[in-house]
Coordinates of C-alpha atoms in Angstrom, one line a residue:
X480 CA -17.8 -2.5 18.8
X481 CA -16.2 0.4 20.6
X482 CA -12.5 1.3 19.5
X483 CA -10.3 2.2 22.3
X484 CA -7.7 4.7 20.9
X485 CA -4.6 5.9 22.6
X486 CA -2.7 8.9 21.4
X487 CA 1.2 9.1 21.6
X488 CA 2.2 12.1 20.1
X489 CA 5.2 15.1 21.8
X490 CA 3.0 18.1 20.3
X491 CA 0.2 18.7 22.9
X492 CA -1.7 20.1 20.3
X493 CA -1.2 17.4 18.1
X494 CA -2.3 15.1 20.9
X495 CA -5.6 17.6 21.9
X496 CA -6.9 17.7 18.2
X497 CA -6.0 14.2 17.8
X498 CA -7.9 13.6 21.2
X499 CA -10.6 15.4 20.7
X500 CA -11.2 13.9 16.8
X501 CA -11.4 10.5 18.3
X502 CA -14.4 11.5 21.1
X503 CA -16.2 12.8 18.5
X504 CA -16.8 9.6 17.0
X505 CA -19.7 7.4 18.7
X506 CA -18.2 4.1 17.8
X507 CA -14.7 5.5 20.1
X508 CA -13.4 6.3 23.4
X509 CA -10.1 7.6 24.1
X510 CA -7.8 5.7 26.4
X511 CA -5.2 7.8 27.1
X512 CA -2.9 10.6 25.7
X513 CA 0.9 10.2 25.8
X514 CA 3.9 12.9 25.2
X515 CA 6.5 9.6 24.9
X516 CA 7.0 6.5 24.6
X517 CA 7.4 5.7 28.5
X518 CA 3.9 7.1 28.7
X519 CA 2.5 4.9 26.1
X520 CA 4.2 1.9 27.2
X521 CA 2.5 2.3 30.9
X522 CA -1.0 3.0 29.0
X523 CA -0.5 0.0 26.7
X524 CA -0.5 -2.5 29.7
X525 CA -3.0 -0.8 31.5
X526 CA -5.4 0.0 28.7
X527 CA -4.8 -2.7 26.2
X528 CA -6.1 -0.3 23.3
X529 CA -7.4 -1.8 19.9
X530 CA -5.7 1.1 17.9
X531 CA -2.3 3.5 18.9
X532 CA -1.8 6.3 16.3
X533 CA 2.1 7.4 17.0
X534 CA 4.3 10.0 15.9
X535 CA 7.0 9.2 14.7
X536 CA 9.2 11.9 15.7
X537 CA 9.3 11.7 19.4
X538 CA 12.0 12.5 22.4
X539 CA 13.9 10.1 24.4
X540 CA 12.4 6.8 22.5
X541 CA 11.4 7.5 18.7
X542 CA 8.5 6.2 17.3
X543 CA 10.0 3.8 15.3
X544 CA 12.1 2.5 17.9
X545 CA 8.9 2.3 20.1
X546 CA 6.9 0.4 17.5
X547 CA 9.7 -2.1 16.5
X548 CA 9.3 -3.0 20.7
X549 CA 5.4 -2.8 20.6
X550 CA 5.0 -5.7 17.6
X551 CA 7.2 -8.0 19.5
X552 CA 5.5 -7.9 22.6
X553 CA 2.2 -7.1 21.9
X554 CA 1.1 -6.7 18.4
X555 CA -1.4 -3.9 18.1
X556 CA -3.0 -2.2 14.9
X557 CA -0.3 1.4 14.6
X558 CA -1.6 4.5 12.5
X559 CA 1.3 6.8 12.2
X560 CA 1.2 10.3 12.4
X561 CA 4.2 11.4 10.0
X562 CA 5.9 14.5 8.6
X563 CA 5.7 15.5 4.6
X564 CA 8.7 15.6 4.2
X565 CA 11.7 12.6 2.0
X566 CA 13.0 12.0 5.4
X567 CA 9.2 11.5 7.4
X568 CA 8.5 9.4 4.0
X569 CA 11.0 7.4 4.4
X570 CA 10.7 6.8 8.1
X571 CA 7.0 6.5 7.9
X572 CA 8.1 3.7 5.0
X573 CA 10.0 1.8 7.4
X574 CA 7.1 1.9 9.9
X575 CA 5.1 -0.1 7.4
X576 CA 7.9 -2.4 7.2
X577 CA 7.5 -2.7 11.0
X578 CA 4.2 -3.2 11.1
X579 CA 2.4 -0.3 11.1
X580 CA -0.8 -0.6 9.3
X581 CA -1.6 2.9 7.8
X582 CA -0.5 6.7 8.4
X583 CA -1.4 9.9 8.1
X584 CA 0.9 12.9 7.2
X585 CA 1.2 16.0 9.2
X586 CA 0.5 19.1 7.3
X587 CA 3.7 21.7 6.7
X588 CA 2.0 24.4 7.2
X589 CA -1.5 25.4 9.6
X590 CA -1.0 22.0 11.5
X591 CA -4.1 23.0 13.2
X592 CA -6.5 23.7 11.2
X593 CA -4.6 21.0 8.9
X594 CA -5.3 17.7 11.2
X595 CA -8.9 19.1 11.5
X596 CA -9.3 19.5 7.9
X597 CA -8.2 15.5 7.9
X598 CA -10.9 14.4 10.9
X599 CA -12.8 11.8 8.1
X600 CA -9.1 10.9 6.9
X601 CA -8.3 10.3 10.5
X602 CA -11.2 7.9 11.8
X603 CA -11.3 6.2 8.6
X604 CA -7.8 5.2 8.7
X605 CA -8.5 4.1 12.8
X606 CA -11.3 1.7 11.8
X607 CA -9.9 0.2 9.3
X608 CA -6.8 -0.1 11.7
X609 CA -9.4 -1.7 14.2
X610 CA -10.5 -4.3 11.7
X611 CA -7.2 -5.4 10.4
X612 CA -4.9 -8.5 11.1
X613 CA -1.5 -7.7 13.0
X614 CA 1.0 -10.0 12.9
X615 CA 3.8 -10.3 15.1
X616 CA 7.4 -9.0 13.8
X617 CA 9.3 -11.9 12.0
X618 CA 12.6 -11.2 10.3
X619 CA 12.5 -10.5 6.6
X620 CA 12.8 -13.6 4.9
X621 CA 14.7 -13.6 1.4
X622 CA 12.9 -13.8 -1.5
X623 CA 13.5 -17.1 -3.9
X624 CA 14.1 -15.3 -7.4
X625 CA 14.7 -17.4 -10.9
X626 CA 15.0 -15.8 -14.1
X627 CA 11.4 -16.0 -16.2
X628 CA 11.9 -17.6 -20.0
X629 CA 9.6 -16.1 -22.0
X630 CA 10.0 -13.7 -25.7
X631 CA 8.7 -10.8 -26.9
X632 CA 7.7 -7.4 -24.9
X633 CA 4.3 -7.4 -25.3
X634 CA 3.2 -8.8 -22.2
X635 CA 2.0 -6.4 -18.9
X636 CA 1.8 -7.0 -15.4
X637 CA -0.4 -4.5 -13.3
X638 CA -0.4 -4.5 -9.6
X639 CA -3.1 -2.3 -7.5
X640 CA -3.4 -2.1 -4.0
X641 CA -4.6 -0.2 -0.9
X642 CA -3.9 -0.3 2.9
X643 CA -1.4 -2.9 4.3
X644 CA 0.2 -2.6 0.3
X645 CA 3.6 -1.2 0.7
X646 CA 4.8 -4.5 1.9
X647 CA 2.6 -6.8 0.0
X648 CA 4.1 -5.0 -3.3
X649 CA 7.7 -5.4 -1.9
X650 CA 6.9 -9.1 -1.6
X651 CA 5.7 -9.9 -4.6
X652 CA 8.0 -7.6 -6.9
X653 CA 11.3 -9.1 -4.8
X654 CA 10.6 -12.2 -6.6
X655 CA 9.9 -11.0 -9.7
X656 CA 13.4 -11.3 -11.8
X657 CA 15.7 -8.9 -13.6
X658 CA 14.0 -10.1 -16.9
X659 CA 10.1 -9.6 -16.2
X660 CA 7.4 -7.9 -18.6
X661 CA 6.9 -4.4 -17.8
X662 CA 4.9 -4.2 -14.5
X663 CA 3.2 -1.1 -13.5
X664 CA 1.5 -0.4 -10.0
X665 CA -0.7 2.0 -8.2
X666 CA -1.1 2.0 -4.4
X667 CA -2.9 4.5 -2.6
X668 CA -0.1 6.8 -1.2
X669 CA 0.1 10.7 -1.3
X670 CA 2.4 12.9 -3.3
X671 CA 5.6 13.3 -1.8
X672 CA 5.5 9.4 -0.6
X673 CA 5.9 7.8 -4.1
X674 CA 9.1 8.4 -5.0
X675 CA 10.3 7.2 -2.0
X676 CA 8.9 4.2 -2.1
X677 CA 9.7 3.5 -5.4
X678 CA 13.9 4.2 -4.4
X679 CA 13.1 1.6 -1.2
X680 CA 11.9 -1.1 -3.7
X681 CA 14.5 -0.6 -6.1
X682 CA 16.9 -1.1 -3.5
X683 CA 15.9 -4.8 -2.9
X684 CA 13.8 -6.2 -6.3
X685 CA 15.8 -7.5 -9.2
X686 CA 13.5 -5.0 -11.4
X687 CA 14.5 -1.5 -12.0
X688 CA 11.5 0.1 -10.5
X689 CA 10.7 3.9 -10.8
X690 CA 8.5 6.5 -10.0
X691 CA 6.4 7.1 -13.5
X692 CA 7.0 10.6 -14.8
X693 CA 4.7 10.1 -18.2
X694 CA 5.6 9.5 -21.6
X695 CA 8.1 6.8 -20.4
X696 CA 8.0 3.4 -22.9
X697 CA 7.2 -0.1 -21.0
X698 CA 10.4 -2.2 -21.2
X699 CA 10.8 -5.4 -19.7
X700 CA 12.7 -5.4 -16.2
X701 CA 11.9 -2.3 -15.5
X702 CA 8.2 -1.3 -12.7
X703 CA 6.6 1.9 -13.1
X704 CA 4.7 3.3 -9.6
X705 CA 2.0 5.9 -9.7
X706 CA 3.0 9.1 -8.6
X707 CA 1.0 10.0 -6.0
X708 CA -0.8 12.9 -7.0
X709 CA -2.1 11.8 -10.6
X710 CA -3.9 8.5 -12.3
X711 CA -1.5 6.7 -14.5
X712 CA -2.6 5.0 -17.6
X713 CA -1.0 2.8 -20.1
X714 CA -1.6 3.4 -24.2
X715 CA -0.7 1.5 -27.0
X716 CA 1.6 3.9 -29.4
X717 CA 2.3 1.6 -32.5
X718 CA 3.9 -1.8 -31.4
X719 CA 4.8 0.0 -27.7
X720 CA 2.8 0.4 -24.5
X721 CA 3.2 4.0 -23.3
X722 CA 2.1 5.6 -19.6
X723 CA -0.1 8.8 -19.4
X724 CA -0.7 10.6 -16.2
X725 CA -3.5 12.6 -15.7
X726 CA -4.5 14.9 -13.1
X727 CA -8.0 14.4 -13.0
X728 CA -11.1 14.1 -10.7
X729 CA -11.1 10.6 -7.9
X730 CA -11.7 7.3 -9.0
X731 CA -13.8 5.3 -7.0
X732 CA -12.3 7.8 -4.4
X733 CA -8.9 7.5 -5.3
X734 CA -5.8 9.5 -7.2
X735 CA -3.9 7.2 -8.5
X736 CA -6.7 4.8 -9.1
X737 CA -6.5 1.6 -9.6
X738 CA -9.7 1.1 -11.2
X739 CA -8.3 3.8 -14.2
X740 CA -5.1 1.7 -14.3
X741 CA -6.5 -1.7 -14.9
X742 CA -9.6 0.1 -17.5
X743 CA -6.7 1.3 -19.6
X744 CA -4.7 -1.6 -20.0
X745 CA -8.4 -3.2 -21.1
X746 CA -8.1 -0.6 -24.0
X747 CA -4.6 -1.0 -24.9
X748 CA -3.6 -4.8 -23.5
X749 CA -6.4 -7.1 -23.8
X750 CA -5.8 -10.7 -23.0
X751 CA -1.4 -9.1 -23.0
X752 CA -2.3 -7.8 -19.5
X753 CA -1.8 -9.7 -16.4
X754 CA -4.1 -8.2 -13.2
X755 CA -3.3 -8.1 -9.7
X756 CA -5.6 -6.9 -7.0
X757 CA -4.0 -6.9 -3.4
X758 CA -4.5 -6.2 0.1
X759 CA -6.6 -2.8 0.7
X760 CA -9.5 -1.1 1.8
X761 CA -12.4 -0.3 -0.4
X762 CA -13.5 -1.1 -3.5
X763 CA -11.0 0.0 -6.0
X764 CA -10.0 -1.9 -8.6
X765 CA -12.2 -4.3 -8.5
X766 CA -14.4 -3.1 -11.3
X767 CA -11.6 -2.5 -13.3
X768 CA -10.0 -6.1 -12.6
X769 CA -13.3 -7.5 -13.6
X770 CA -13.1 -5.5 -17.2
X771 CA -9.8 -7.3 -17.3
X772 CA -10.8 -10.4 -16.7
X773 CA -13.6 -10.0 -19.4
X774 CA -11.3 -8.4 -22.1
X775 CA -9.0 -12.3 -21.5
X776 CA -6.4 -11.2 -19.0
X777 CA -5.5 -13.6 -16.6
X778 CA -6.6 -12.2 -13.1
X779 CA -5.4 -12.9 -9.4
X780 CA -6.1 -11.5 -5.9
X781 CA -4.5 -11.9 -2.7
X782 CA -6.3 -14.3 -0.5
X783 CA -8.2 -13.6 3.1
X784 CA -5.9 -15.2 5.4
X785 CA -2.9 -13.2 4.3
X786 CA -4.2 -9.7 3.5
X787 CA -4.1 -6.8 5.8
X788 CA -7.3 -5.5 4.9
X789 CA -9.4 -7.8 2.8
X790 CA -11.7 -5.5 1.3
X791 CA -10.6 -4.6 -2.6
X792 CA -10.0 -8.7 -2.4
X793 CA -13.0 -9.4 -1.8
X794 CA -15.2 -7.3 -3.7
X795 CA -13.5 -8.3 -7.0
X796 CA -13.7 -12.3 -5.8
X797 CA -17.3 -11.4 -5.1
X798 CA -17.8 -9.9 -8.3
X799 CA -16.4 -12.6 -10.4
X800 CA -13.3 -10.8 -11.1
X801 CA -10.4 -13.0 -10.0
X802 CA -9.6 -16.5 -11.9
X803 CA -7.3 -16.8 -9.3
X804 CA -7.4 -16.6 -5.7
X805 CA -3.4 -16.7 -4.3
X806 CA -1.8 -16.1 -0.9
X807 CA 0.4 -13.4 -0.8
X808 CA 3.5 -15.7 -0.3
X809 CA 2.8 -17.6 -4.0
X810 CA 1.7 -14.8 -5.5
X811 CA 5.0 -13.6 -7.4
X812 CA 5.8 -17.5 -8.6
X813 CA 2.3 -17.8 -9.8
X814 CA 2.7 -14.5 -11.8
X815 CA 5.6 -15.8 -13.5
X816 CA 4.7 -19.0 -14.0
X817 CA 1.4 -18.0 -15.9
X818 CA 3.8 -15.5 -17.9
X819 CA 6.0 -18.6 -19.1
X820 CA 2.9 -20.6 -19.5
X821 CA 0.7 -17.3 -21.6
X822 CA 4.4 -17.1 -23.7
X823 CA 4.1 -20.9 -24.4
X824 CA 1.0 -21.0 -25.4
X825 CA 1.7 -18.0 -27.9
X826 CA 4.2 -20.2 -29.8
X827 CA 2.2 -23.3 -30.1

């Protein structure tokens, strides 16, 4: 299959290296080049691409404004280009929200030779754009929340996920409630993203949720994210769970990992550790869930239909890994509901 790609970017060189990245590749031809979003409109109708990547700082119409418009009349896989900087982060956030299905961030310095330096980055984010679902923009639904009853602390929920995850974690941990075990989560996402979208889900989940800085003791209520420059890791320090970072080599390709996330809690949870493998490209965590599955945790991943990307998914199904198999929409009840269920058991 060929990919037909059109650029919509206001920097002409953004739009020539951009351009000239995508006719490299065998498997793409170029549509079209816009400077704005009038541009890219005509070119949409006329070229009906498979994959747009957009800037998001644009004149006259911004990107985000552009792409809200695009995924209710014609859905089409976005890869936004973005700034690294809190606000780019926190507009290339809301893209996601929107729709957009991945992005890549703009060096701040030696664009050039920057988004060169990023060609691999570039196409790999475009295919997997190609391959993924799009749906079209539906208002954001609120999530049904009920507080969990369950005792002690020793329980831990661990979350990983990939492409298409900033929303699928915001679903799930909106219906988690105020009083749910520790939960701790890596998603693929570079430094200077993070923290920005740990402040956007702690705006709208019951949890307090928070960027992990290392050293920090699991409590209940509270969600720890991966910082995106380091691998976290749980460890058991006397009756407490405690997180590490580390700043070491990639993990099946990845910093944060998920497969060093779900290998620790192996070490220091055992069967206390409850595994969660969402939408994403790849293979990671899916090794890692399986190790949990072996050392007793109960295990779930997100289900074809409503994944993004079903490709960390379905490695671990494939490798045996997931005793559950749950669409994303159930996945937060099910969660809890083993919780009350592991707690029960505990007592009998």
């Amino acid at each position: 299959m060929t990919i037909k790609v059109l650029v919509v970017d206001d920097s002409a060189l953004i739009r020539q290296i951009l351009s000239e990245i995508v006719k490299s590749e065998p498997d793409m031809v170029l549509v079209g080049a816009a400077p704005d979003a009038f541009v890219a409109k005509k070119l949409v109708l006329e070229k009906a691409p498979d994959v747009i990547t957009l800037d998001i700082e644009m004149p006259k119409v911004d990107g985000l404004r552009f792409l809200e418009v695009l995924m209710n009349a014609k859905p089409t896989p976005v890869v936004m280009i973005s700034t690294l900087t809190e606000k780019g982060a926190d507009a290339t956030l809301r893209s996601l929200e929107l729709g957009a299905i991945d992005f890549v961030a703009k060096p701040k310095i030696g664009v050039a030779q920057g988004m060169a330096d990023y060609h691999e980055m570039i196409v790999e984010k475009i295919r997997t754009a190609a391959r993924s679902k799009v749906k079209k923009l539906n208002p954001t639904k609120s999530a049904a929340v009920r507080k969990v009853s369950y005792s002690g602390t020793e329980k831990v929920i661990a979350i990983g996920a990939s492409t298409g995850g900033t929303e699928a974690i915001k679903e799930v941990l909106s219906t988690f409630p105020a009083n749910a075990p520790a939960t701790v989560i890596t998603q693929h996402m570079p430094a200077g993203y993070t923290s920005t979208f740990a402040k956007r889900l702690d705006s709208v989940c019951q949890m307090q949720v928070k960027e992990a800085k290392g050293g920090e003791r699991l409590l209940p209520g509270q969600a720890y994210l991966a910082p995106g420059d380091k691998h976290m890791e749980i460890e058991r320090s006397g009756a407490d769970y405690r997180i590490r970072l580390s700043d070491g080599p990639r993990v099946s390709g990845h910093k944060p990992s998920v497969d060093v996330l779900f290998n620790s809690l192996c070490r220091s949870a055992g069967s206390n550790a409850i595994g969660v493998l969402l939408t994403g490209m790849g293979s990671d965590g899916a090794l890692g869930l399986l190790e949990l599955r072996n050392a007793g945790s109960e295990t779930f991943c997100q289900d074809e239909a409503s994944c993004i990307v079903f490709g960390m998914p379905k490695v671990a199904i494939e490798k045996g890994a997931a005793k559950s198999v749950v669409s994303l929409e159930d996945m937060g009840s099910v969660v809890m509901n083993t919780v009350e269920k592991l707690d029960a058991g505990s007592r009998l």
